[in-house]
């Protein structure tokens, strides 16, 4: 029997910084390794992060390393108090990771990070997660902690 997985992982944090500053951080894919505990390195093909841009990641869990490929599928910068949305899809497992930026009443930004599975998770990814990464339950908890750490590190940098 295949292990089940959570269709949505999500967490938010309020940041005392304007949305354009937060946007500049979350869309800087090559710097994601600075904030995400799972990312070792990211390289954007052509160097420019925009809708349709593709990139490669090297991810980690302890001493284990694995590559993934992503594509930017949503790129809507925040403007005039409107919500911003940045998302990318990971080819190997079909998950969509996103950052939503919403204005707060005090002039700051509420940043929400999500991992969604609108097309499910690929069978290859499910099998590898079970065999190599500790199973869905443990890996999901690791992803949750990673999302929180990522949000906290982005907040610290945006507020510095």
PDB file of C-alpha atoms in Angstrom:
ATOM      1  CA  UNK A   1       0.000   0.000   0.000  1.00  0.00           C
ATOM      2  CA  UNK A   2       1.332   3.427  -0.930  1.00  0.00           C
ATOM      3  CA  UNK A   3       2.000   5.890   1.851  1.00  0.00           C
ATOM      4  CA  UNK A   4      -0.365   8.828   1.956  1.00  0.00           C
ATOM      5  CA  UNK A   5       0.876  12.386   1.860  1.00  0.00           C
ATOM      6  CA  UNK A   6      -0.508  15.750   2.860  1.00  0.00           C
ATOM      7  CA  UNK A   7      -1.832  17.722  -0.097  1.00  0.00           C
ATOM      8  CA  UNK A   8      -1.046  21.108   1.480  1.00  0.00           C
ATOM      9  CA  UNK A   9       1.750  22.259   3.770  1.00  0.00           C
ATOM     10  CA  UNK A  10       1.544  25.925   4.760  1.00  0.00           C
ATOM     11  CA  UNK A  11       2.893  28.415   7.259  1.00  0.00           C
ATOM     12  CA  UNK A  12       2.918  32.227   7.524  1.00  0.00           C
ATOM     13  CA  UNK A  13       4.945  34.918   9.232  1.00  0.00           C
ATOM     14  CA  UNK A  14       4.506  38.669   9.623  1.00  0.00           C
ATOM     15  CA  UNK A  15       7.503  40.710   8.522  1.00  0.00           C
ATOM     16  CA  UNK A  16       8.132  44.343   9.435  1.00  0.00           C
ATOM     17  CA  UNK A  17       9.285  45.216   5.925  1.00  0.00           C
ATOM     18  CA  UNK A  18       7.537  46.376   2.745  1.00  0.00           C
ATOM     19  CA  UNK A  19       6.382  43.770   0.240  1.00  0.00           C
ATOM     20  CA  UNK A  20       8.859  44.847  -2.455  1.00  0.00           C
ATOM     21  CA  UNK A  21      11.764  44.076  -0.105  1.00  0.00           C
ATOM     22  CA  UNK A  22      10.328  40.654   0.778  1.00  0.00           C
ATOM     23  CA  UNK A  23       9.590  39.983  -2.919  1.00  0.00           C
ATOM     24  CA  UNK A  24      13.219  40.664  -3.828  1.00  0.00           C
ATOM     25  CA  UNK A  25      14.280  37.987  -1.344  1.00  0.00           C
ATOM     26  CA  UNK A  26      11.782  35.210  -2.129  1.00  0.00           C
ATOM     27  CA  UNK A  27      12.294  35.508  -5.885  1.00  0.00           C
ATOM     28  CA  UNK A  28      16.086  35.316  -5.571  1.00  0.00           C
ATOM     29  CA  UNK A  29      16.245  31.577  -6.280  1.00  0.00           C
ATOM     30  CA  UNK A  30      20.070  31.360  -6.199  1.00  0.00           C
ATOM     31  CA  UNK A  31      19.991  32.648  -2.602  1.00  0.00           C
ATOM     32  CA  UNK A  32      17.352  30.138  -1.426  1.00  0.00           C
ATOM     33  CA  UNK A  33      20.074  27.940   0.074  1.00  0.00           C
ATOM     34  CA  UNK A  34      20.703  30.758   2.558  1.00  0.00           C
ATOM     35  CA  UNK A  35      17.199  30.335   3.990  1.00  0.00           C
ATOM     36  CA  UNK A  36      15.974  26.805   3.229  1.00  0.00           C
ATOM     37  CA  UNK A  37      17.593  24.008   5.251  1.00  0.00           C
ATOM     38  CA  UNK A  38      16.973  21.535   2.401  1.00  0.00           C
ATOM     39  CA  UNK A  39      18.529  23.511  -0.464  1.00  0.00           C
ATOM     40  CA  UNK A  40      22.292  23.259  -1.040  1.00  0.00           C
ATOM     41  CA  UNK A  41      22.440  25.233  -4.294  1.00  0.00           C
ATOM     42  CA  UNK A  42      20.118  26.635  -6.963  1.00  0.00           C
ATOM     43  CA  UNK A  43      21.047  27.828 -10.436  1.00  0.00           C
ATOM     44  CA  UNK A  44      18.661  29.698 -12.744  1.00  0.00           C
ATOM     45  CA  UNK A  45      19.062  28.997 -16.460  1.00  0.00           C
ATOM     46  CA  UNK A  46      19.823  32.321 -18.137  1.00  0.00           C
ATOM     47  CA  UNK A  47      20.161  33.981 -14.717  1.00  0.00           C
ATOM     48  CA  UNK A  48      16.834  35.849 -14.734  1.00  0.00           C
ATOM     49  CA  UNK A  49      13.981  34.825 -12.446  1.00  0.00           C
ATOM     50  CA  UNK A  50      10.686  35.442 -14.275  1.00  0.00           C
ATOM     51  CA  UNK A  51       7.575  33.574 -15.357  1.00  0.00           C
ATOM     52  CA  UNK A  52       8.673  30.430 -17.205  1.00  0.00           C
ATOM     53  CA  UNK A  53      12.259  30.537 -15.916  1.00  0.00           C
ATOM     54  CA  UNK A  54      13.792  27.154 -15.189  1.00  0.00           C
ATOM     55  CA  UNK A  55      16.325  26.271 -12.543  1.00  0.00           C
ATOM     56  CA  UNK A  56      18.158  23.367 -10.992  1.00  0.00           C
ATOM     57  CA  UNK A  57      18.482  22.601  -7.292  1.00  0.00           C
ATOM     58  CA  UNK A  58      20.729  20.409  -5.247  1.00  0.00           C
ATOM     59  CA  UNK A  59      18.845  19.342  -2.118  1.00  0.00           C
ATOM     60  CA  UNK A  60      19.981  17.605   1.049  1.00  0.00           C
ATOM     61  CA  UNK A  61      18.923  15.553   3.999  1.00  0.00           C
ATOM     62  CA  UNK A  62      21.867  14.871   6.291  1.00  0.00           C
ATOM     63  CA  UNK A  63      24.590  13.452   4.032  1.00  0.00           C
ATOM     64  CA  UNK A  64      22.126  12.539   1.257  1.00  0.00           C
ATOM     65  CA  UNK A  65      21.995  14.783  -1.827  1.00  0.00           C
ATOM     66  CA  UNK A  66      19.645  14.809  -4.817  1.00  0.00           C
ATOM     67  CA  UNK A  67      18.977  17.109  -7.778  1.00  0.00           C
ATOM     68  CA  UNK A  68      15.630  18.587  -8.795  1.00  0.00           C
ATOM     69  CA  UNK A  69      14.499  20.871 -11.604  1.00  0.00           C
ATOM     70  CA  UNK A  70      12.018  23.691 -11.180  1.00  0.00           C
ATOM     71  CA  UNK A  71      10.018  26.037 -13.361  1.00  0.00           C
ATOM     72  CA  UNK A  72       8.477  29.358 -12.306  1.00  0.00           C
ATOM     73  CA  UNK A  73       4.715  28.982 -12.858  1.00  0.00           C
ATOM     74  CA  UNK A  74       3.428  32.165 -11.158  1.00  0.00           C
ATOM     75  CA  UNK A  75       5.200  35.530 -10.963  1.00  0.00           C
ATOM     76  CA  UNK A  76       2.977  38.385  -9.829  1.00  0.00           C
ATOM     77  CA  UNK A  77       4.906  41.078  -7.947  1.00  0.00           C
ATOM     78  CA  UNK A  78       2.998  42.903  -5.203  1.00  0.00           C
ATOM     79  CA  UNK A  79       1.848  46.360  -6.306  1.00  0.00           C
ATOM     80  CA  UNK A  80      -0.244  49.136  -4.741  1.00  0.00           C
ATOM     81  CA  UNK A  81      -1.254  47.059  -1.738  1.00  0.00           C
ATOM     82  CA  UNK A  82      -2.205  44.019  -3.844  1.00  0.00           C
ATOM     83  CA  UNK A  83      -1.047  40.534  -2.946  1.00  0.00           C
ATOM     84  CA  UNK A  84       2.073  39.161  -4.657  1.00  0.00           C
ATOM     85  CA  UNK A  85       2.436  35.535  -5.716  1.00  0.00           C
ATOM     86  CA  UNK A  86       5.559  33.614  -6.692  1.00  0.00           C
ATOM     87  CA  UNK A  87       5.415  29.861  -7.369  1.00  0.00           C
ATOM     88  CA  UNK A  88       7.488  27.153  -8.953  1.00  0.00           C
ATOM     89  CA  UNK A  89       6.785  23.549  -9.871  1.00  0.00           C
ATOM     90  CA  UNK A  90       9.305  20.784  -9.226  1.00  0.00           C
ATOM     91  CA  UNK A  91       9.495  18.433 -12.215  1.00  0.00           C
ATOM     92  CA  UNK A  92      10.463  15.252 -10.384  1.00  0.00           C
ATOM     93  CA  UNK A  93       7.633  15.156  -7.857  1.00  0.00           C
ATOM     94  CA  UNK A  94       5.051  17.558  -9.412  1.00  0.00           C
ATOM     95  CA  UNK A  95       4.780  19.639  -6.231  1.00  0.00           C
ATOM     96  CA  UNK A  96       4.215  23.394  -6.406  1.00  0.00           C
ATOM     97  CA  UNK A  97       6.036  25.597  -3.919  1.00  0.00           C
ATOM     98  CA  UNK A  98       4.839  29.160  -3.498  1.00  0.00           C
ATOM     99  CA  UNK A  99       5.270  32.384  -1.593  1.00  0.00           C
ATOM    100  CA  UNK A 100       2.310  34.715  -1.166  1.00  0.00           C
ATOM    101  CA  UNK A 101       2.942  38.270   0.025  1.00  0.00           C
ATOM    102  CA  UNK A 102       0.046  40.207   1.531  1.00  0.00           C
ATOM    103  CA  UNK A 103       0.117  43.687   3.050  1.00  0.00           C
ATOM    104  CA  UNK A 104      -0.420  44.028   6.800  1.00  0.00           C
ATOM    105  CA  UNK A 105      -2.207  46.934   8.502  1.00  0.00           C
ATOM    106  CA  UNK A 106       1.093  48.288   9.877  1.00  0.00           C
ATOM    107  CA  UNK A 107       2.798  48.552   6.474  1.00  0.00           C
ATOM    108  CA  UNK A 108       4.567  45.231   6.740  1.00  0.00           C
ATOM    109  CA  UNK A 109       4.092  41.983   4.859  1.00  0.00           C
ATOM    110  CA  UNK A 110       2.527  38.658   5.735  1.00  0.00           C
ATOM    111  CA  UNK A 111       4.569  35.994   3.951  1.00  0.00           C
ATOM    112  CA  UNK A 112       2.978  32.582   3.404  1.00  0.00           C
ATOM    113  CA  UNK A 113       4.958  29.624   2.071  1.00  0.00           C
ATOM    114  CA  UNK A 114       3.067  26.631   0.676  1.00  0.00           C
ATOM    115  CA  UNK A 115       3.768  23.233  -0.780  1.00  0.00           C
ATOM    116  CA  UNK A 116       0.822  22.033  -2.815  1.00  0.00           C
ATOM    117  CA  UNK A 117       0.188  18.851  -4.772  1.00  0.00           C
ATOM    118  CA  UNK A 118      -2.449  19.761  -7.405  1.00  0.00           C
ATOM    119  CA  UNK A 119      -1.390  16.807  -9.597  1.00  0.00           C
ATOM    120  CA  UNK A 120      -0.460  14.524  -6.721  1.00  0.00           C
ATOM    121  CA  UNK A 121       3.114  13.444  -6.038  1.00  0.00           C
ATOM    122  CA  UNK A 122       4.858  11.281  -8.628  1.00  0.00           C
ATOM    123  CA  UNK A 123       5.137   7.563  -7.875  1.00  0.00           C
ATOM    124  CA  UNK A 124       8.918   7.740  -8.233  1.00  0.00           C
ATOM    125  CA  UNK A 125       9.057  10.451  -5.582  1.00  0.00           C
ATOM    126  CA  UNK A 126       6.745   8.521  -3.249  1.00  0.00           C
ATOM    127  CA  UNK A 127       8.875   5.383  -3.562  1.00  0.00           C
ATOM    128  CA  UNK A 128      12.149   7.277  -3.047  1.00  0.00           C
ATOM    129  CA  UNK A 129      10.760   9.172  -0.057  1.00  0.00           C
ATOM    130  CA  UNK A 130       9.785   5.882   1.568  1.00  0.00           C
ATOM    131  CA  UNK A 131      13.022   4.071   0.688  1.00  0.00           C
ATOM    132  CA  UNK A 132      15.604   6.832   1.144  1.00  0.00           C
ATOM    133  CA  UNK A 133      14.185   9.850   2.996  1.00  0.00           C
ATOM    134  CA  UNK A 134      12.484   8.224   5.981  1.00  0.00           C
ATOM    135  CA  UNK A 135       8.912   7.861   4.739  1.00  0.00           C
ATOM    136  CA  UNK A 136       6.129  10.384   4.174  1.00  0.00           C
ATOM    137  CA  UNK A 137       5.345  11.119   7.831  1.00  0.00           C
ATOM    138  CA  UNK A 138       8.913  11.896   8.845  1.00  0.00           C
ATOM    139  CA  UNK A 139       9.758  13.712   5.620  1.00  0.00           C
ATOM    140  CA  UNK A 140       6.581  15.812   5.877  1.00  0.00           C
ATOM    141  CA  UNK A 141       7.528  16.878   9.407  1.00  0.00           C
ATOM    142  CA  UNK A 142      10.994  17.761   8.103  1.00  0.00           C
ATOM    143  CA  UNK A 143       9.390  19.864   5.337  1.00  0.00           C
ATOM    144  CA  UNK A 144       7.170  21.634   7.906  1.00  0.00           C
ATOM    145  CA  UNK A 145      10.196  22.518  10.040  1.00  0.00           C
ATOM    146  CA  UNK A 146      12.034  23.634   6.898  1.00  0.00           C
ATOM    147  CA  UNK A 147       9.188  25.924   5.851  1.00  0.00           C
ATOM    148  CA  UNK A 148       9.202  27.539   9.305  1.00  0.00           C
ATOM    149  CA  UNK A 149      12.981  27.967   9.263  1.00  0.00           C
ATOM    150  CA  UNK A 150      12.840  29.454   5.760  1.00  0.00           C
ATOM    151  CA  UNK A 151      10.185  31.978   6.790  1.00  0.00           C
ATOM    152  CA  UNK A 152      12.100  32.960   9.932  1.00  0.00           C
ATOM    153  CA  UNK A 153      15.358  33.454   8.020  1.00  0.00           C
ATOM    154  CA  UNK A 154      13.676  35.535   5.310  1.00  0.00           C
ATOM    155  CA  UNK A 155      12.030  37.636   8.030  1.00  0.00           C
ATOM    156  CA  UNK A 156      15.382  38.222   9.752  1.00  0.00           C
ATOM    157  CA  UNK A 157      17.020  39.304   6.492  1.00  0.00           C
ATOM    158  CA  UNK A 158      14.101  41.503   5.390  1.00  0.00           C
ATOM    159  CA  UNK A 159      14.035  43.269   8.757  1.00  0.00           C
ATOM    160  CA  UNK A 160      17.806  43.746   9.016  1.00  0.00           C
TER     161      UNK A 160
END
